[in-house]
Amino acid sequence: MKTMSANAKTASLAALVAVAMVGLGFAAVPLYNLFCRVTGFGGTTQRYDPVAAAETPKILSDTISVRFDANVSPKLPWKFYPEHPTDTVSIGARDMAIFIAENQSPHEVVGTASFNVTPDAAGKYFTKIQCFCFTQQTLRPGEQIRMPVLFFVDPKIKDDPDARDIQEITLSYTFHPVDGGKKAS
């Protein structure tokens, strides 16, 4: 009897561990995203919330170069590029970049963009106010759209010994087809 009881305890423990692992699997992506947003890990940018912001960022006389990079998955028949490949911005000042996407197929196509910022240390200081990333964009055949990105570089970058000497930040987007969206054949 004791072996059955021990076996039952072992089975229950194994089932509990399996359930916990499944739960952690589902929680991993949101927890990782939260971690990246808080720390800027992997070039994750910050999202500006004017309601939560205690004060408007101070605009410094220091400037930084921002390079805009645009990529498209080979499975997406789009042309995608920044209107201007670089910009020099005052640290703390709001700025806007325009990206242009054009559907080069004879079919309606749905795409969405992911992004990152390099160097990674700059991610927690590159703050987006408005962005087209992670929003599905539907383009009709031959349609072209202009998509703005409003952003600023937080002046706290100058207080960070790992980031204060950064002279150029690259904001890179990659457009991918949306599963379930219409793809060119």
CSV table of C-alpha atoms in Angstrom, one decimal:
chain,number,residue,atom,x,y,z
A,1,MET,CA,0.0,0.0,0.0
A,2,LYS,CA,2.8,2.4,0.8
A,3,THR,CA,4.2,2.0,-2.7
A,4,MET,CA,0.8,3.0,-4.2
A,5,SER,CA,0.6,6.0,-1.9
A,6,ALA,CA,4.2,7.0,-2.9
A,7,ASN,CA,3.4,6.4,-6.5
A,8,ALA,CA,0.2,8.5,-6.2
A,9,LYS,CA,2.2,11.3,-4.6
A,10,THR,CA,4.8,11.2,-7.3
A,11,ALA,CA,2.1,11.2,-10.0
A,12,SER,CA,0.4,14.2,-8.3
A,13,LEU,CA,3.7,16.0,-8.0
A,14,ALA,CA,4.5,15.3,-11.7
A,15,ALA,CA,1.0,16.5,-12.8
A,16,LEU,CA,1.4,19.7,-10.7
A,17,VAL,CA,4.9,20.4,-12.2
A,18,ALA,CA,3.4,19.8,-15.7
A,19,VAL,CA,0.6,22.2,-15.1
A,20,ALA,CA,3.0,24.8,-13.7
A,21,MET,CA,5.3,24.4,-16.8
A,22,VAL,CA,2.3,24.9,-19.1
A,23,GLY,CA,1.3,28.0,-17.1
A,24,LEU,CA,4.8,29.4,-17.3
A,25,GLY,CA,4.9,28.7,-21.0
A,26,PHE,CA,1.8,30.9,-21.5
A,27,ALA,CA,3.1,33.6,-19.1
A,28,ALA,CA,6.6,33.6,-20.6
A,29,VAL,CA,5.9,35.9,-23.6
A,30,PRO,CA,4.0,38.6,-21.6
A,31,LEU,CA,6.6,38.5,-18.8
A,32,TYR,CA,9.5,38.7,-21.2
A,33,ASN,CA,7.8,41.7,-23.0
A,34,LEU,CA,7.3,43.4,-19.6
A,35,PHE,CA,11.0,42.7,-18.7
A,36,CYS,CA,12.2,44.1,-22.0
A,37,ARG,CA,10.0,47.3,-21.7
A,38,VAL,CA,11.2,48.0,-18.2
A,39,THR,CA,14.9,47.3,-18.9
A,40,GLY,CA,15.2,48.2,-22.6
A,41,PHE,CA,16.7,44.7,-23.1
A,42,GLY,CA,17.3,43.7,-26.6
A,43,GLY,CA,16.7,47.2,-27.9
A,44,THR,CA,13.1,47.3,-26.7
A,45,THR,CA,11.9,50.9,-26.8
A,46,GLN,CA,9.8,52.7,-24.2
A,47,ARG,CA,6.2,53.7,-24.8
A,48,TYR,CA,5.4,57.3,-23.8
A,49,ASP,CA,2.3,57.8,-21.7
A,50,PRO,CA,1.7,61.5,-21.2
A,51,VAL,CA,-0.8,60.8,-18.4
A,52,ALA,CA,1.7,58.7,-16.5
A,53,ALA,CA,4.6,61.0,-17.2
A,54,ALA,CA,5.5,63.1,-14.2
A,55,GLU,CA,6.9,65.9,-16.4
A,56,THR,CA,7.7,66.7,-20.0
A,57,PRO,CA,11.3,65.7,-20.8
A,58,LYS,CA,13.8,68.5,-20.7
A,59,ILE,CA,15.3,69.3,-24.2
A,60,LEU,CA,19.1,69.3,-24.1
A,61,SER,CA,21.4,71.1,-26.4
A,62,ASP,CA,23.1,67.7,-27.1
A,63,THR,CA,22.0,66.0,-30.3
A,64,ILE,CA,22.1,62.4,-31.5
A,65,SER,CA,21.8,60.8,-34.9
A,66,VAL,CA,18.9,58.5,-35.5
A,67,ARG,CA,19.2,56.1,-38.5
A,68,PHE,CA,16.0,54.5,-39.8
A,69,ASP,CA,16.2,51.0,-41.3
A,70,ALA,CA,13.4,49.3,-43.2
A,71,ASN,CA,13.2,45.6,-44.1
A,72,VAL,CA,10.6,43.3,-45.6
A,73,SER,CA,10.1,39.6,-45.3
A,74,PRO,CA,10.7,37.8,-48.6
A,75,LYS,CA,7.1,36.5,-48.3
A,76,LEU,CA,5.7,40.0,-48.4
A,77,PRO,CA,5.5,41.7,-51.8
A,78,TRP,CA,6.0,45.2,-50.5
A,79,LYS,CA,8.5,48.0,-51.0
A,80,PHE,CA,9.2,49.6,-47.6
A,81,TYR,CA,11.6,52.4,-46.8
A,82,PRO,CA,12.1,55.5,-44.6
A,83,GLU,CA,11.4,58.8,-46.3
A,84,HIS,CA,14.7,60.1,-44.8
A,85,PRO,CA,17.3,57.5,-43.8
A,86,THR,CA,18.8,59.6,-41.0
A,87,ASP,CA,17.9,62.5,-38.8
A,88,THR,CA,19.8,64.5,-36.1
A,89,VAL,CA,17.6,65.2,-33.1
A,90,SER,CA,18.0,67.2,-30.0
A,91,ILE,CA,17.9,64.8,-27.0
A,92,GLY,CA,14.5,65.2,-25.2
A,93,ALA,CA,12.8,66.9,-28.2
A,94,ARG,CA,10.0,65.1,-30.0
A,95,ASP,CA,10.6,64.2,-33.6
A,96,MET,CA,8.8,62.4,-36.4
A,97,ALA,CA,10.0,60.0,-39.0
A,98,ILE,CA,7.9,58.8,-42.0
A,99,PHE,CA,8.1,55.3,-43.4
A,100,ILE,CA,6.5,54.4,-46.7
A,101,ALA,CA,5.1,51.0,-47.7
A,102,GLU,CA,3.8,50.0,-51.1
A,103,ASN,CA,2.1,46.8,-52.1
A,104,GLN,CA,3.7,45.7,-55.4
A,105,SER,CA,1.4,42.7,-55.9
A,106,PRO,CA,-1.9,42.5,-57.8
A,107,HIS,CA,-3.7,41.3,-54.6
A,108,GLU,CA,-4.6,42.9,-51.3
A,109,VAL,CA,-2.0,42.1,-48.7
A,110,VAL,CA,-1.9,42.4,-44.9
A,111,GLY,CA,1.3,43.0,-43.1
A,112,THR,CA,2.6,44.0,-39.7
A,113,ALA,CA,5.9,45.4,-38.5
A,114,SER,CA,8.2,44.5,-35.6
A,115,PHE,CA,11.0,46.7,-34.5
A,116,ASN,CA,14.1,47.0,-32.5
A,117,VAL,CA,16.7,49.6,-31.5
A,118,THR,CA,20.4,49.3,-31.6
A,119,PRO,CA,22.7,49.7,-29.7
A,120,ASP,CA,20.7,47.7,-27.1
A,121,ALA,CA,21.8,50.1,-24.4
A,122,ALA,CA,19.8,52.9,-26.1
A,123,GLY,CA,16.5,50.9,-26.1
A,124,LYS,CA,15.4,52.1,-22.7
A,125,TYR,CA,15.9,55.7,-23.7
A,126,PHE,CA,14.3,55.6,-27.2
A,127,THR,CA,10.7,56.5,-26.4
A,128,LYS,CA,7.9,56.1,-29.0
A,129,ILE,CA,4.9,58.3,-28.7
A,130,GLN,CA,3.1,56.9,-31.7
A,131,CYS,CA,4.0,54.0,-34.0
A,132,PHE,CA,2.6,51.8,-36.7
A,133,CYS,CA,4.4,48.7,-35.3
A,134,PHE,CA,2.3,45.6,-34.4
A,135,THR,CA,-0.7,47.2,-36.1
A,136,GLN,CA,-2.0,45.3,-39.2
A,137,GLN,CA,-1.6,47.3,-42.4
A,138,THR,CA,-3.8,46.3,-45.3
A,139,LEU,CA,-2.7,47.5,-48.7
A,140,ARG,CA,-4.7,47.2,-51.9
A,141,PRO,CA,-2.8,46.3,-55.1
A,142,GLY,CA,-0.4,49.2,-55.9
A,143,GLU,CA,-1.4,51.2,-52.8
A,144,GLN,CA,1.2,53.2,-51.0
A,145,ILE,CA,0.9,54.6,-47.5
A,146,ARG,CA,2.9,56.9,-45.3
A,147,MET,CA,3.3,55.8,-41.7
A,148,PRO,CA,4.6,58.2,-39.0
A,149,VAL,CA,6.6,57.4,-36.0
A,150,LEU,CA,6.7,60.0,-33.2
A,151,PHE,CA,9.5,59.6,-30.8
A,152,PHE,CA,12.1,61.3,-28.5
A,153,VAL,CA,15.4,60.2,-26.9
A,154,ASP,CA,15.1,60.5,-23.1
A,155,PRO,CA,17.6,62.9,-21.6
A,156,LYS,CA,18.4,60.3,-19.0
A,157,ILE,CA,20.6,58.7,-21.6
A,158,LYS,CA,23.3,61.2,-20.7
A,159,ASP,CA,23.2,60.0,-17.0
A,160,ASP,CA,23.8,56.3,-18.0
A,161,PRO,CA,27.6,55.4,-18.2
A,162,ASP,CA,26.8,52.6,-20.6
A,163,ALA,CA,24.8,54.8,-23.0
A,164,ARG,CA,25.9,58.4,-22.6
A,165,ASP,CA,28.6,58.2,-25.3
A,166,ILE,CA,26.2,56.7,-27.9
A,167,GLN,CA,26.3,59.0,-31.0
A,168,GLU,CA,23.9,57.1,-33.3
A,169,ILE,CA,20.7,55.0,-32.6
A,170,THR,CA,19.2,52.8,-35.3
A,171,LEU,CA,15.5,52.2,-35.3
A,172,SER,CA,14.8,49.2,-37.5
A,173,TYR,CA,11.5,47.8,-38.7
A,174,THR,CA,10.7,44.6,-40.5
A,175,PHE,CA,7.3,44.0,-42.1
A,176,HIS,CA,6.0,40.5,-42.2
A,177,PRO,CA,2.8,39.0,-43.8
A,178,VAL,CA,0.0,38.4,-41.4
A,179,ASP,CA,-1.1,34.8,-41.1
A,180,GLY,CA,-4.7,34.6,-42.3
A,181,GLY,CA,-4.2,37.8,-44.3
A,182,LYS,CA,-4.4,37.7,-48.1
A,183,LYS,CA,-1.0,36.9,-49.6
A,184,ALA,CA,0.1,37.4,-53.1
A,185,SER,CA,0.2,34.2,-55.2
